CSV table of C-alpha atoms and ligand atoms in Angstrom, one decimal:
chain,number,residue,atom,x,y,z
A,1,MET,CA,8.1,-6.2,95.6
A,2,ASN,CA,11.9,-6.1,96.2
A,3,ASP,CA,12.3,-9.4,98.1
A,4,ALA,CA,13.0,-12.3,95.8
A,5,LEU,CA,11.6,-15.0,98.0
A,6,GLU,CA,8.3,-13.1,98.3
A,7,LEU,CA,8.1,-12.5,94.6
A,8,LEU,CA,8.6,-16.3,94.0
A,9,LYS,CA,6.2,-17.4,96.5
A,10,SER,CA,3.5,-15.1,95.5
A,11,ARG,CA,3.5,-16.1,91.7
A,12,ARG,CA,0.7,-18.5,90.8
A,13,SER,CA,-0.4,-20.1,87.6
A,14,ILE,CA,-3.4,-18.2,86.1
A,15,ARG,CA,-5.9,-19.8,84.1
A,16,LYS,CA,-8.5,-16.7,84.0
A,17,TYR,CA,-7.6,-13.5,82.3
A,18,LYS,CA,-9.1,-10.0,82.1
A,19,ASP,CA,-10.0,-8.9,78.6
A,20,GLN,CA,-7.2,-6.2,78.8
A,21,PRO,CA,-4.4,-5.8,76.5
A,22,VAL,CA,-0.9,-6.4,77.7
A,23,GLU,CA,1.6,-3.4,77.2
A,24,GLU,CA,4.3,-4.2,74.5
A,25,GLU,CA,7.0,-2.8,76.8
A,26,LYS,CA,6.2,-5.3,79.6
A,27,ILE,CA,6.4,-8.3,77.0
A,28,GLN,CA,9.6,-6.9,75.9
A,29,LYS,CA,11.0,-6.8,79.5
A,30,CYS,CA,9.7,-10.5,80.0
A,31,LEU,CA,11.5,-11.5,76.7
A,32,GLU,CA,14.7,-9.6,77.8
A,33,ALA,CA,14.3,-11.5,81.3
A,34,ALA,CA,14.2,-14.9,79.4
A,35,SER,CA,17.1,-14.2,77.3
A,36,TRP,CA,19.3,-13.5,80.5
A,37,ALA,CA,18.7,-17.2,81.9
A,38,PRO,CA,21.8,-19.1,82.7
A,39,SER,CA,22.5,-21.9,80.3
A,40,ALA,CA,25.1,-24.6,79.9
A,41,SER,CA,28.4,-23.2,78.3
A,42,ASN,CA,26.3,-20.0,77.6
A,43,LYS,CA,24.9,-21.7,74.6
A,44,GLN,CA,21.4,-20.1,74.9
A,45,PRO,CA,19.7,-22.9,72.9
A,46,TRP,CA,16.4,-21.1,72.7
A,47,GLU,CA,14.3,-19.1,70.6
A,48,PHE,CA,10.9,-17.3,71.6
A,49,LEU,CA,7.7,-17.0,69.6
A,50,ILE,CA,5.0,-14.4,70.8
A,51,VAL,CA,1.4,-15.0,69.6
A,52,THR,CA,-1.4,-12.3,70.2
A,53,ASP,CA,-3.7,-13.0,67.1
A,54,LYS,CA,-7.0,-14.0,68.7
A,55,GLN,CA,-7.9,-16.5,65.9
A,56,VAL,CA,-4.6,-18.1,66.3
A,57,ARG,CA,-4.8,-18.2,70.1
A,58,LYS,CA,-8.1,-19.9,69.7
A,59,LYS,CA,-6.7,-22.6,67.3
A,60,LEU,CA,-3.8,-23.0,69.7
A,61,SER,CA,-6.2,-23.7,72.5
A,62,GLU,CA,-7.9,-26.4,70.6
A,63,THR,CA,-4.7,-28.3,70.2
A,64,HIS,CA,-4.1,-28.6,73.9
A,65,PRO,CA,-6.6,-30.5,76.3
A,66,TYR,CA,-5.1,-28.5,79.3
A,67,ALA,CA,-4.5,-25.1,77.9
A,68,LYS,CA,-7.9,-23.7,77.0
A,69,PHE,CA,-7.0,-20.4,78.7
A,70,VAL,CA,-4.5,-19.4,75.8
A,71,ALA,CA,-7.7,-18.5,73.9
A,72,GLN,CA,-8.3,-16.0,76.6
A,73,SER,CA,-4.9,-14.7,77.5
A,74,PRO,CA,-4.0,-11.6,75.2
A,75,VAL,CA,-0.5,-13.0,74.9
A,76,VAL,CA,1.0,-16.5,74.4
A,77,PHE,CA,4.7,-16.9,75.0
A,78,ILE,CA,6.1,-20.0,73.1
A,79,PRO,CA,9.6,-21.2,74.4
A,80,LEU,CA,11.4,-23.2,71.6
A,81,THR,CA,14.4,-25.4,72.3
A,82,ASN,CA,17.1,-25.9,69.9
A,83,PRO,CA,18.9,-29.3,70.3
A,84,GLU,CA,21.4,-28.4,67.5
A,85,VAL,CA,22.8,-25.7,69.7
A,86,HIS,CA,22.9,-27.8,72.9
A,87,GLN,CA,22.0,-31.4,72.5
A,88,LYS,CA,22.2,-32.2,76.2
A,89,TYR,CA,20.8,-29.1,77.9
A,90,HIS,CA,18.4,-27.4,75.3
A,91,MET,CA,15.4,-28.4,77.6
A,92,SER,CA,16.6,-27.6,81.1
A,93,ASP,CA,18.2,-24.3,79.6
A,94,THR,CA,15.0,-23.1,78.0
A,95,ALA,CA,13.0,-24.3,80.9
A,96,LEU,CA,15.1,-21.7,83.0
A,97,ALA,CA,14.6,-19.0,80.5
A,98,THR,CA,10.9,-19.8,80.5
A,99,LEU,CA,10.8,-19.4,84.3
A,100,GLN,CA,12.7,-16.0,84.1
A,101,TYR,CA,10.0,-14.7,81.7
A,102,MET,CA,7.2,-16.0,84.2
A,103,ILE,CA,8.9,-14.1,87.1
A,104,GLU,CA,9.6,-11.0,85.4
A,105,ALA,CA,6.0,-11.1,84.2
A,106,HIS,CA,4.7,-11.5,87.8
A,107,SER,CA,7.0,-8.5,88.9
A,108,LEU,CA,5.4,-6.5,86.1
A,109,GLY,CA,1.8,-7.3,87.5
A,110,LEU,CA,1.0,-10.0,85.0
A,111,GLY,CA,-0.1,-13.6,85.3
A,112,THR,CA,1.2,-16.6,83.4
A,113,CYS,CA,0.4,-20.2,83.1
A,114,TRP,CA,2.9,-22.7,81.5
A,115,ALA,CA,1.4,-25.6,79.7
A,116,GLY,CA,3.6,-28.5,78.8
A,117,VAL,CA,4.1,-29.5,75.1
A,118,ILE,CA,7.4,-30.9,74.5
A,119,GLY,CA,7.4,-34.7,73.7
A,120,SER,CA,3.6,-35.0,73.3
A,121,SER,CA,1.5,-35.6,70.2
A,122,ILE,CA,0.4,-32.1,69.9
A,123,GLU,CA,3.8,-30.8,69.5
A,124,LEU,CA,3.6,-31.4,65.6
A,125,GLU,CA,0.2,-29.9,65.4
A,126,ILE,CA,1.4,-26.6,67.0
A,127,ARG,CA,4.6,-26.7,64.8
A,128,LYS,CA,2.5,-26.8,61.7
A,129,LEU,CA,0.1,-24.2,62.8
A,130,LEU,CA,2.9,-21.7,63.7
A,131,GLY,CA,5.2,-22.7,61.0
A,132,ILE,CA,8.0,-23.7,63.5
A,133,PRO,CA,10.9,-25.3,61.6
A,134,ASP,CA,11.5,-29.1,62.3
A,135,HIS,CA,14.8,-28.5,64.1
A,136,LEU,CA,13.2,-26.6,67.0
A,137,ASN,CA,11.0,-28.1,69.8
A,138,VAL,CA,8.0,-26.6,71.4
A,139,LEU,CA,8.7,-26.6,75.2
A,140,GLY,CA,5.4,-25.1,76.0
A,141,LEU,CA,2.6,-22.6,75.8
A,142,VAL,CA,2.8,-19.8,78.3
A,143,ALA,CA,-0.5,-17.8,78.6
A,144,THR,CA,0.3,-14.1,79.7
A,145,GLY,CA,-2.1,-11.4,80.7
A,146,TYR,CA,-3.9,-9.7,83.7
A,147,ALA,CA,-5.3,-12.1,86.1
A,148,ASP,CA,-8.9,-12.5,86.7
A,149,GLU,CA,-8.5,-14.9,89.5
A,150,LYS,CA,-6.4,-15.3,92.8
A,151,PRO,CA,-5.6,-19.0,93.1
A,152,THR,CA,-3.9,-20.3,96.2
A,153,LYS,CA,-1.4,-23.2,96.3
A,154,THR,CA,0.5,-25.2,98.8
A,155,ARG,CA,3.9,-26.8,98.6
A,156,LYS,CA,5.4,-30.0,100.0
A,157,GLU,CA,6.7,-29.6,103.6
A,158,LEU,CA,10.3,-28.4,103.1
A,159,ASP,CA,11.6,-30.7,105.9
A,160,SER,CA,10.4,-33.5,103.9
A,161,LEU,CA,12.6,-32.5,100.9
A,162,ILE,CA,15.9,-31.7,102.4
A,163,HIS,CA,18.9,-33.6,103.2
A,164,TYR,CA,22.1,-32.4,104.8
A,165,GLU,CA,25.5,-33.6,104.2
A,166,LYS,CA,24.3,-37.3,103.2
A,167,TYR,CA,21.2,-38.7,102.1
B,1,LIG,C1,6.4,-28.2,82.7
B,1,LIG,C2,5.0,-27.7,83.2
B,1,LIG,C3,3.8,-28.2,82.4
B,1,LIG,C4,2.5,-27.6,83.0
B,1,LIG,N1,1.5,-28.0,82.3
B,1,LIG,C5,0.3,-27.5,82.6
B,1,LIG,C6,-0.9,-27.6,81.6
B,1,LIG,O1,-0.9,-28.2,80.8
B,1,LIG,N2,-2.2,-27.2,82.0
B,1,LIG,C7,-2.1,-26.2,83.2
B,1,LIG,O2,-3.3,-25.9,83.5
B,1,LIG,N3,-1.1,-26.0,84.1
B,1,LIG,C8,0.1,-26.6,83.7
B,1,LIG,N4,1.3,-26.3,84.5
B,1,LIG,C9,1.1,-25.5,85.7
B,1,LIG,C10,1.2,-26.3,87.0
B,1,LIG,O3,-0.1,-27.0,87.2
B,1,LIG,C11,1.3,-25.5,88.1
B,1,LIG,O4,2.7,-24.8,88.1
B,1,LIG,C12,1.3,-26.2,89.6
B,1,LIG,O5,0.1,-26.6,89.8
B,1,LIG,C13,1.8,-25.3,90.7
B,1,LIG,O6,1.0,-24.1,90.8
B,1,LIG,P1,1.5,-22.6,90.8
B,1,LIG,O7,2.2,-22.4,89.5
B,1,LIG,O8,0.3,-21.7,90.9
B,1,LIG,O9,2.5,-22.5,91.9
B,1,LIG,C14,2.5,-26.9,84.1
B,1,LIG,C15,3.6,-26.4,84.8
B,1,LIG,C16,4.8,-26.8,84.3
B,1,LIG,C17,6.1,-26.5,85.0
């Protein structure tokens, strides 16, 4: 797929995964894509954690009421934000890196689903489970693997969102 809009529109959140391992090189590319996201003052206030261990994924799935699928996806990407690197933009910058990871994954034929974590009570539990230091925040859990479903989604009418020149 070489049209960016087509790629962006065809990405869907995937919550059912095949029991098929993901090639190491593909994950590496997704991580590289994440690291090339724009960030305020190019501070790159992020770190990335990859979890593949089945038992750990199962434990992770038990911490989150809406991310049961991380037990099934062979890979879980966990974007971590570092407010010490950029106090104001650590979250938005790391969200961009996460999206870049997801878009690259999609371009490589992989499905993903982002489950939000930051600011919720489960963040501490996940931090403990994975030994994540206190100065980093867990932005989310991003399931990654080969899709075993083809969901559809709609979007709000573009016209209802756009304003030209003045609101
Ligand atoms: C910050 C954030 C948090 C999300 N949290 C969850 C979640 O906890 N569980 C889940 O199944 N999907 C979660 N999603 C996925 C959204 O439900 C999904 O992106 C939305 O329904 C649009 O569908 P699409 O991604 O297929 O276009 C989250 C997405 C974002 C960006």
